[in-house]
Amino acid sequence: MNFTNSSSLAFDDALAQALAFAAPARAWLVPLLGCSESDALRLYSAADAVRAAYQGTDVQLRGLIEFSSICRKNCAYCGLRVENRGAERYRLTPEEIVATAHRAESLGYKTVVLQSGEDLWFTTERLAAIIREIKATTDLAITLSAGERDRDAYAFWREAGADRYLLRIETTDPALFAALHADSNLDARKQCLYDLRDLGYQLGTGVMVGLPGQRPDTLAGDVIWMHELGAEMIGVGPFIPHPDTPLKDAASGTVEQTLRLVAVLRLVFPHAHLPATTAMGSLHPLGRERALQAGANVVMPNVTPGDVRPKYAIYPGKICLTDDAEHCRGCITGRIHAIGRTVAADHGHVKRVADQETGA
Ligand code: 5AD
Ligand code: SF4
Ligand code: FES
């Protein structure tokens, strides 16, 4: 051991803690999240090995349907924020959403993710009717990602057949959360996640990486909170400044920072579903592949109809805007095979603790 290099010693100790599946603590999360470039390669390969042991070679595909770009909220980072009057808005009809789900199933997807801004035209009942229709006419699992709604809506959608819900916490730092969300609050966002968990959804959350003022210590706090929550799916992507938002002059997050977090998440959550996010692919041509080789096991290719795709512009430079669903399906399959992985044939439901212990 080289006692003259205290930073790498700290890294070695921290990695040993992670590999012993110690409870997540800042003392070892911070040195991993803030590690050097050369240490990062060791972190990624450790996470890749844990991914291989717990998830195998299968990559889960989720077909993403961005069904409305209309949003009541005003998140400082997002191109769809209500005050971005220049954003072109669209809303798919219920019939179009169901038809898109059918298209996804015909392309071989086992899950559709119904994602939108907070568009209240989709009342509790309207969205429930769409969920019921998809469930009645397909074998698809349904993941919802429609923002903060009340517990009754979440309960109704669960009863209608929704299996999973994605709601990123974005950051658990109270000051940073407040600075980014003038019209929301951290406790309300947390309460939504507790409600979703209690209602039996397979629970997804996540954060952005590289937000202004965010540090490794901030991300360590996020990891600890998501662990307490019992998150089962965790999506993380780099923050990418949008020119028509208050954060237009902020620095972008980076692929490397995000990969460190993906790898740490795999070590802390060996059973979780971790997507290689579109934002990673948007910052670097091989960003999603790199995430898949640093702990990730899910990809969410876009199946949104081509004519409206460019309007779901949460950040600039988003990939796949001029491609159609069939092209993306083929593209992603090729990318998965090119790194020696396989496309999962099952629904990729989260395994609950009881199943994990029995190996079911
Ligand atoms: N850069 C990266 N990700 C963003 N999101 C919103 N705006 C941006 C941006 N400028 C992410 C948020 C949100 C998800 C749908 O997209 O994390 O939860
Ligand atoms: Fe709306 Fe979501 Fe964008 Fe916030 S991040 S403005 S809730 S679409
Ligand atoms: Fe859409 Fe590659 S996944 S073009």
Short mmCIF file of C-alpha atoms and ligand atoms in Angstrom, two decimals:
data_model
loop_
_atom_site.label_atom_id
_atom_site.label_comp_id
_atom_site.label_asym_id
_atom_site.label_seq_id
_atom_site.Cartn_x
_atom_site.Cartn_y
_atom_site.Cartn_z
CA MET A 1 0.00 0.00 0.00
CA ASN A 2 1.24 3.47 -0.82
CA PHE A 3 0.89 5.56 2.34
CA THR A 4 2.19 8.71 0.66
CA ASN A 5 -0.90 9.05 -1.51
CA SER A 6 -3.66 9.82 0.94
CA SER A 7 -6.34 10.49 -1.68
CA SER A 8 -5.97 7.11 -3.32
CA LEU A 9 -5.81 5.46 0.09
CA ALA A 10 -9.11 7.09 0.94
CA PHE A 11 -10.47 5.82 -2.35
CA ASP A 12 -9.32 2.25 -1.67
CA ASP A 13 -10.89 2.28 1.76
CA ALA A 14 -14.08 3.74 0.38
CA LEU A 15 -14.30 1.15 -2.40
CA ALA A 16 -13.74 -1.61 0.13
CA GLN A 17 -16.67 -0.29 2.15
CA ALA A 18 -18.85 -0.24 -0.94
CA LEU A 19 -17.88 -3.76 -1.94
CA ALA A 20 -18.68 -4.98 1.57
CA PHE A 21 -22.19 -3.50 1.00
CA ALA A 22 -21.80 -1.24 4.03
CA ALA A 23 -24.75 1.02 4.79
CA PRO A 24 -24.33 4.16 2.67
CA ALA A 25 -22.47 6.87 4.58
CA ARG A 26 -20.92 10.16 3.51
CA ALA A 27 -17.53 8.99 4.78
CA TRP A 28 -17.18 6.59 1.88
CA LEU A 29 -19.67 7.92 -0.66
CA VAL A 30 -17.88 11.28 -0.99
CA PRO A 31 -14.43 9.87 -1.88
CA LEU A 32 -16.05 7.67 -4.53
CA LEU A 33 -18.23 10.43 -5.99
CA GLY A 34 -15.30 12.86 -6.09
CA CYS A 35 -12.58 10.41 -7.11
CA SER A 36 -9.79 11.02 -9.66
CA GLU A 37 -10.01 9.98 -13.31
CA SER A 38 -7.82 6.92 -12.80
CA ASP A 39 -9.66 5.79 -9.68
CA ALA A 40 -12.93 6.27 -11.55
CA LEU A 41 -12.00 3.47 -13.96
CA ARG A 42 -11.68 1.10 -11.01
CA LEU A 43 -14.99 2.33 -9.63
CA TYR A 44 -16.71 1.66 -12.97
CA SER A 45 -15.33 -1.85 -13.26
CA ALA A 46 -16.33 -2.68 -9.69
CA ALA A 47 -19.87 -1.48 -10.46
CA ASP A 48 -19.88 -3.39 -13.76
CA ALA A 49 -18.97 -6.58 -11.90
CA VAL A 50 -21.79 -6.05 -9.38
CA ARG A 51 -24.20 -5.38 -12.27
CA ALA A 52 -23.09 -8.63 -13.95
CA ALA A 53 -23.53 -10.61 -10.74
CA TYR A 54 -26.99 -9.24 -9.84
CA GLN A 55 -28.53 -8.38 -13.21
CA GLY A 56 -26.66 -10.57 -15.68
CA THR A 57 -26.13 -9.42 -19.25
CA ASP A 58 -29.76 -8.49 -19.92
CA VAL A 59 -30.62 -4.87 -20.61
CA GLN A 60 -34.25 -3.95 -19.95
CA LEU A 61 -35.88 -1.79 -22.64
CA ARG A 62 -38.66 0.65 -21.76
CA GLY A 63 -40.45 2.39 -24.61
CA LEU A 64 -40.84 6.08 -23.76
CA ILE A 65 -44.05 7.85 -24.82
CA GLU A 66 -43.80 11.61 -24.21
CA PHE A 67 -47.53 12.25 -24.35
CA SER A 68 -47.77 15.95 -23.49
CA SER A 69 -45.25 18.79 -23.39
CA ILE A 70 -47.69 21.04 -21.57
CA CYS A 71 -46.60 21.77 -18.00
CA ARG A 72 -47.94 23.91 -15.18
CA LYS A 73 -44.61 23.99 -13.37
CA ASN A 74 -41.70 26.34 -13.71
CA CYS A 75 -38.58 24.34 -12.86
CA ALA A 76 -35.57 26.60 -13.43
CA TYR A 77 -33.65 24.05 -15.52
CA CYS A 78 -36.34 22.74 -17.86
CA GLY A 79 -37.22 23.84 -21.38
CA LEU A 80 -40.85 22.86 -20.83
CA ARG A 81 -41.28 25.25 -17.87
CA VAL A 82 -44.51 27.21 -18.10
CA GLU A 83 -42.70 30.54 -18.46
CA ASN A 84 -40.86 29.36 -21.56
CA ARG A 85 -43.45 30.89 -23.90
CA GLY A 86 -41.30 30.03 -26.91
CA ALA A 87 -41.67 26.28 -26.36
CA GLU A 88 -44.00 24.63 -28.87
CA ARG A 89 -46.53 22.55 -26.99
CA TYR A 90 -48.43 19.44 -27.96
CA ARG A 91 -50.74 16.95 -26.34
CA LEU A 92 -51.38 13.50 -27.81
CA THR A 93 -55.01 12.38 -27.77
CA PRO A 94 -55.91 9.35 -25.65
CA GLU A 95 -56.38 7.41 -28.89
CA GLU A 96 -52.91 8.40 -30.07
CA ILE A 97 -51.38 7.38 -26.75
CA VAL A 98 -53.02 3.96 -26.86
CA ALA A 99 -52.02 3.53 -30.53
CA THR A 100 -48.41 4.44 -29.63
CA ALA A 101 -48.45 1.82 -26.87
CA HIS A 102 -49.65 -0.75 -29.41
CA ARG A 103 -46.83 0.29 -31.73
CA ALA A 104 -44.34 -0.14 -28.86
CA GLU A 105 -45.63 -3.63 -28.18
CA SER A 106 -45.36 -4.55 -31.85
CA LEU A 107 -41.72 -3.41 -31.74
CA GLY A 108 -41.08 -5.88 -28.93
CA TYR A 109 -41.25 -3.61 -25.88
CA LYS A 110 -42.60 -5.12 -22.66
CA THR A 111 -42.97 -1.78 -20.86
CA VAL A 112 -44.17 1.65 -21.88
CA VAL A 113 -43.30 4.74 -19.89
CA LEU A 114 -46.05 7.36 -20.12
CA GLN A 115 -44.23 10.64 -19.47
CA SER A 116 -45.47 14.23 -19.63
CA GLY A 117 -45.24 17.66 -18.13
CA GLU A 118 -47.75 18.37 -15.37
CA ASP A 119 -50.68 18.71 -17.78
CA LEU A 120 -53.96 18.81 -15.87
CA TRP A 121 -56.03 18.17 -19.01
CA PHE A 122 -55.11 14.61 -18.12
CA THR A 123 -57.41 14.40 -15.16
CA THR A 124 -57.27 11.46 -12.82
CA GLU A 125 -60.08 9.77 -14.72
CA ARG A 126 -58.78 10.53 -18.23
CA LEU A 127 -55.37 9.06 -17.53
CA ALA A 128 -56.95 6.09 -15.75
CA ALA A 129 -59.03 5.34 -18.85
CA ILE A 130 -55.86 5.31 -20.96
CA ILE A 131 -54.13 2.99 -18.50
CA ARG A 132 -57.12 0.63 -18.48
CA GLU A 133 -57.30 0.55 -22.27
CA ILE A 134 -53.58 -0.25 -22.62
CA LYS A 135 -53.84 -2.94 -19.96
CA ALA A 136 -56.94 -4.47 -21.57
CA THR A 137 -55.45 -4.62 -25.06
CA THR A 138 -51.75 -5.42 -24.47
CA ASP A 139 -49.41 -7.38 -22.23
CA LEU A 140 -47.41 -4.22 -21.45
CA ALA A 141 -46.21 -3.12 -18.05
CA ILE A 142 -46.98 0.57 -17.52
CA THR A 143 -44.68 3.07 -15.90
CA LEU A 144 -46.16 6.51 -15.24
CA SER A 145 -44.11 9.69 -15.07
CA ALA A 146 -46.55 12.55 -14.84
CA GLY A 147 -45.16 14.58 -11.96
CA GLU A 148 -46.62 15.61 -8.63
CA ARG A 149 -50.29 14.73 -8.24
CA ASP A 150 -52.40 13.99 -5.19
CA ARG A 151 -52.47 10.67 -3.43
CA ASP A 152 -55.99 9.92 -4.66
CA ALA A 153 -54.85 10.21 -8.27
CA TYR A 154 -51.88 7.96 -7.66
CA ALA A 155 -54.17 5.43 -5.95
CA PHE A 156 -56.69 5.54 -8.80
CA TRP A 157 -54.02 5.01 -11.46
CA ARG A 158 -52.55 2.13 -9.51
CA GLU A 159 -55.98 0.51 -9.39
CA ALA A 160 -56.38 1.13 -13.11
CA GLY A 161 -53.28 -1.02 -13.64
CA ALA A 162 -50.20 1.20 -13.52
CA ASP A 163 -47.23 -0.85 -12.30
CA ARG A 164 -44.49 1.71 -11.71
CA TYR A 165 -44.00 5.43 -11.17
CA LEU A 166 -41.02 7.64 -11.87
CA LEU A 167 -40.68 10.93 -9.99
CA ARG A 168 -37.19 12.30 -9.67
CA ILE A 169 -36.43 14.09 -6.43
CA GLU A 170 -33.88 16.09 -8.53
CA THR A 171 -31.87 17.05 -5.43
CA THR A 172 -32.38 16.51 -1.70
CA ASP A 173 -30.42 19.64 -0.78
CA PRO A 174 -33.15 21.92 0.62
CA ALA A 175 -31.53 25.20 -0.49
CA LEU A 176 -30.75 23.92 -3.97
CA PHE A 177 -34.22 22.38 -4.36
CA ALA A 178 -35.82 25.68 -3.35
CA ALA A 179 -33.61 27.67 -5.72
CA LEU A 180 -34.63 25.46 -8.65
CA HIS A 181 -38.33 25.08 -7.82
CA ALA A 182 -39.97 28.37 -6.92
CA ASP A 183 -43.40 26.73 -7.19
CA SER A 184 -42.76 23.43 -5.45
CA ASN A 185 -41.23 22.26 -2.22
CA LEU A 186 -39.00 19.44 -1.19
CA ASP A 187 -41.29 18.07 1.49
CA ALA A 188 -44.23 17.87 -0.92
CA ARG A 189 -42.07 16.07 -3.48
CA LYS A 190 -40.89 13.63 -0.83
CA GLN A 191 -44.49 13.05 0.28
CA CYS A 192 -45.45 12.11 -3.29
CA LEU A 193 -42.72 9.47 -3.26
CA TYR A 194 -43.81 8.11 0.13
CA ASP A 195 -47.40 7.90 -1.16
CA LEU A 196 -46.31 6.11 -4.33
CA ARG A 197 -44.28 3.66 -2.28
CA ASP A 198 -47.16 3.01 0.11
CA LEU A 199 -49.55 2.41 -2.80
CA GLY A 200 -47.37 -0.45 -4.01
CA TYR A 201 -45.88 1.10 -7.13
CA GLN A 202 -42.46 -0.08 -8.22
CA LEU A 203 -40.77 3.12 -7.20
CA GLY A 204 -38.48 5.22 -9.36
CA THR A 205 -36.70 8.43 -8.56
CA GLY A 206 -33.40 10.10 -9.41
CA VAL A 207 -31.42 13.30 -9.58
CA MET A 208 -29.63 15.54 -12.04
CA VAL A 209 -25.85 15.71 -11.88
CA GLY A 210 -23.90 18.95 -12.20
CA LEU A 211 -26.56 21.32 -10.98
CA PRO A 212 -25.15 24.73 -10.01
CA GLY A 213 -23.63 24.54 -6.53
CA GLN A 214 -23.99 20.76 -6.27
CA ARG A 215 -20.95 18.94 -4.80
CA PRO A 216 -20.02 15.28 -4.17
CA ASP A 217 -21.31 15.79 -0.64
CA THR A 218 -24.70 16.88 -2.04
CA LEU A 219 -24.92 13.75 -4.18
CA ALA A 220 -23.91 11.59 -1.21
CA GLY A 221 -26.89 13.04 0.68
CA ASP A 222 -29.11 12.16 -2.29
CA VAL A 223 -27.87 8.56 -2.32
CA ILE A 224 -28.49 8.18 1.41
CA TRP A 225 -32.00 9.60 1.11
CA MET A 226 -32.91 7.42 -1.87
CA HIS A 227 -31.68 4.41 0.11
CA GLU A 228 -33.90 5.34 3.06
CA LEU A 229 -36.80 5.79 0.66
CA GLY A 230 -36.31 2.30 -0.74
CA ALA A 231 -35.96 3.43 -4.36
CA GLU A 232 -36.18 0.53 -6.81
CA MET A 233 -35.39 2.39 -10.04
CA ILE A 234 -33.01 5.35 -10.12
CA GLY A 235 -32.50 7.53 -13.17
CA VAL A 236 -29.64 9.99 -13.15
CA GLY A 237 -28.49 12.24 -15.94
CA PRO A 238 -26.28 15.25 -16.45
CA PHE A 239 -27.87 18.68 -16.17
CA ILE A 240 -27.76 20.32 -19.61
CA PRO A 241 -28.44 24.09 -19.65
CA HIS A 242 -31.38 25.13 -21.83
CA PRO A 243 -30.99 28.51 -23.56
CA ASP A 244 -34.52 29.66 -22.74
CA THR A 245 -34.32 29.10 -18.98
CA PRO A 246 -32.83 31.04 -16.07
CA LEU A 247 -29.96 28.53 -15.96
CA LYS A 248 -28.90 29.20 -19.55
CA ASP A 249 -25.41 30.40 -18.53
CA ALA A 250 -24.75 27.66 -15.97
CA ALA A 251 -22.10 25.02 -16.66
CA SER A 252 -23.31 21.66 -17.94
CA GLY A 253 -22.97 18.48 -15.95
CA THR A 254 -20.51 15.97 -17.38
CA VAL A 255 -20.60 12.35 -18.47
CA GLU A 256 -17.77 11.51 -16.04
CA GLN A 257 -19.50 13.03 -13.00
CA THR A 258 -22.68 11.15 -13.90
CA LEU A 259 -20.86 7.86 -14.42
CA ARG A 260 -19.37 8.08 -10.94
CA LEU A 261 -22.88 8.41 -9.54
CA VAL A 262 -24.25 5.54 -11.67
CA ALA A 263 -21.43 3.32 -10.42
CA VAL A 264 -21.94 4.31 -6.79
CA LEU A 265 -25.67 3.64 -7.15
CA ARG A 266 -25.00 0.15 -8.50
CA LEU A 267 -22.79 -0.59 -5.47
CA VAL A 268 -25.39 0.75 -3.03
CA PHE A 269 -28.42 -0.72 -4.86
CA PRO A 270 -27.29 -4.00 -6.46
CA HIS A 271 -30.90 -5.02 -7.25
CA ALA A 272 -32.15 -1.70 -8.61
CA HIS A 273 -33.00 -0.85 -12.19
CA LEU A 274 -30.63 1.89 -13.30
CA PRO A 275 -31.20 3.44 -16.73
CA ALA A 276 -28.49 4.66 -19.05
CA THR A 277 -30.32 7.92 -19.64
CA THR A 278 -31.03 9.83 -22.83
CA ALA A 279 -29.20 12.84 -21.38
CA MET A 280 -26.02 10.72 -21.21
CA GLY A 281 -26.44 9.82 -24.87
CA SER A 282 -27.06 13.46 -25.68
CA LEU A 283 -23.79 14.67 -24.12
CA HIS A 284 -21.65 11.96 -25.71
CA PRO A 285 -22.29 9.59 -28.65
CA LEU A 286 -21.41 6.61 -26.45
CA GLY A 287 -22.76 8.04 -23.19
CA ARG A 288 -25.44 5.39 -22.78
CA GLU A 289 -23.00 2.56 -23.53
CA ARG A 290 -20.57 3.95 -20.97
CA ALA A 291 -23.35 4.02 -18.35
CA LEU A 292 -24.27 0.41 -19.21
CA GLN A 293 -20.62 -0.47 -18.56
CA ALA A 294 -20.54 1.36 -15.23
CA GLY A 295 -23.54 -0.24 -13.54
CA ALA A 296 -26.64 0.62 -15.58
CA ASN A 297 -29.01 -2.11 -16.88
CA VAL A 298 -31.93 -0.24 -18.49
CA VAL A 299 -32.42 1.90 -21.61
CA MET A 300 -35.53 3.90 -22.43
CA PRO A 301 -35.69 4.36 -26.21
CA ASN A 302 -38.11 6.95 -27.52
CA VAL A 303 -41.33 5.71 -29.14
CA THR A 304 -43.03 9.12 -29.27
CA PRO A 305 -44.50 9.77 -32.75
CA GLY A 306 -41.93 11.55 -34.91
CA ASP A 307 -43.83 14.73 -35.68
CA VAL A 308 -44.05 15.88 -32.06
CA ARG A 309 -40.71 14.54 -30.80
CA PRO A 310 -38.72 17.75 -31.31
CA LYS A 311 -41.22 19.62 -29.12
CA TYR A 312 -40.40 17.61 -25.99
CA ALA A 313 -37.34 19.80 -25.58
CA ILE A 314 -36.40 19.64 -21.91
CA TYR A 315 -32.76 20.36 -22.79
CA PRO A 316 -30.91 21.14 -26.05
CA GLY A 317 -29.11 18.51 -28.11
CA LYS A 318 -31.50 15.69 -27.20
CA ILE A 319 -30.87 12.61 -29.32
CA CYS A 320 -33.36 10.77 -31.55
CA LEU A 321 -35.46 13.84 -32.41
CA THR A 322 -35.53 13.06 -36.12
CA ASP A 323 -35.69 9.27 -35.75
CA ASP A 324 -38.75 7.09 -35.59
CA ALA A 325 -39.62 4.39 -33.08
CA GLU A 326 -38.59 1.54 -35.34
CA HIS A 327 -35.21 3.11 -36.05
CA CYS A 328 -34.49 3.69 -32.35
CA ARG A 329 -35.46 0.12 -31.52
CA GLY A 330 -32.96 -1.21 -34.05
CA CYS A 331 -30.31 1.33 -33.10
CA ILE A 332 -30.41 0.49 -29.42
CA THR A 333 -30.41 -3.25 -30.02
CA GLY A 334 -27.24 -2.85 -32.10
CA ARG A 335 -25.60 -0.74 -29.40
CA ILE A 336 -26.46 -3.29 -26.69
CA HIS A 337 -25.10 -6.18 -28.74
CA ALA A 338 -21.97 -4.19 -29.63
CA ILE A 339 -20.97 -4.11 -25.95
CA GLY A 340 -21.63 -7.82 -25.46
CA ARG A 341 -24.99 -7.49 -23.75
CA THR A 342 -28.43 -8.93 -24.45
CA VAL A 343 -31.95 -7.51 -24.69
CA ALA A 344 -34.19 -8.81 -21.90
CA ALA A 345 -37.22 -10.84 -22.95
CA ASP A 346 -39.16 -10.48 -19.69
CA HIS A 347 -41.10 -7.53 -18.25
CA GLY A 348 -38.25 -6.53 -15.99
CA HIS A 349 -40.38 -6.01 -12.94
CA VAL A 350 -38.59 -4.93 -9.80
CA LYS A 351 -37.78 -7.80 -7.48
CA ARG A 352 -38.97 -7.12 -3.98
CA VAL A 353 -36.86 -8.02 -0.93
CA ALA A 354 -38.69 -11.30 -0.34
CA ASP A 355 -37.92 -12.36 -3.93
CA GLN A 356 -34.32 -11.21 -3.66
CA GLU A 357 -33.69 -13.37 -0.62
CA THR A 358 -35.18 -16.46 -2.18
CA GLY A 359 -33.49 -15.71 -5.48
CA ALA A 360 -36.88 -15.87 -7.23
N1 5AD B 1 -30.98 18.90 -18.26
C1 5AD B 1 -31.02 17.60 -17.91
N2 5AD B 1 -32.12 16.99 -17.42
C2 5AD B 1 -33.23 17.74 -17.30
N3 5AD B 1 -34.46 17.42 -16.85
C3 5AD B 1 -35.24 18.52 -16.94
N4 5AD B 1 -34.54 19.55 -17.43
C4 5AD B 1 -33.27 19.09 -17.66
C5 5AD B 1 -32.08 19.67 -18.15
N5 5AD B 1 -32.02 20.96 -18.51
C6 5AD B 1 -34.77 16.12 -16.30
C7 5AD B 1 -35.36 16.22 -14.90
C8 5AD B 1 -36.73 15.62 -15.06
C9 5AD B 1 -36.54 14.73 -16.26
C10 5AD B 1 -37.79 14.36 -16.97
O1 5AD B 1 -35.71 15.47 -17.10
O2 5AD B 1 -34.59 15.43 -14.01
O3 5AD B 1 -37.15 14.91 -13.94
FE1 SF4 B 2 -42.55 20.52 -15.95
FE2 SF4 B 2 -41.12 18.31 -15.40
FE3 SF4 B 2 -40.03 20.31 -16.83
FE4 SF4 B 2 -40.49 20.67 -14.20
S1 SF4 B 2 -39.03 19.15 -15.12
S2 SF4 B 2 -40.99 22.15 -15.86
S3 SF4 B 2 -42.39 19.50 -13.93
S4 SF4 B 2 -41.76 19.02 -17.46
FE1 FES B 3 -32.78 6.69 -31.20
FE2 FES B 3 -30.24 5.53 -31.53
S1 FES B 3 -31.73 5.23 -29.94
S2 FES B 3 -31.39 6.87 -32.92
#
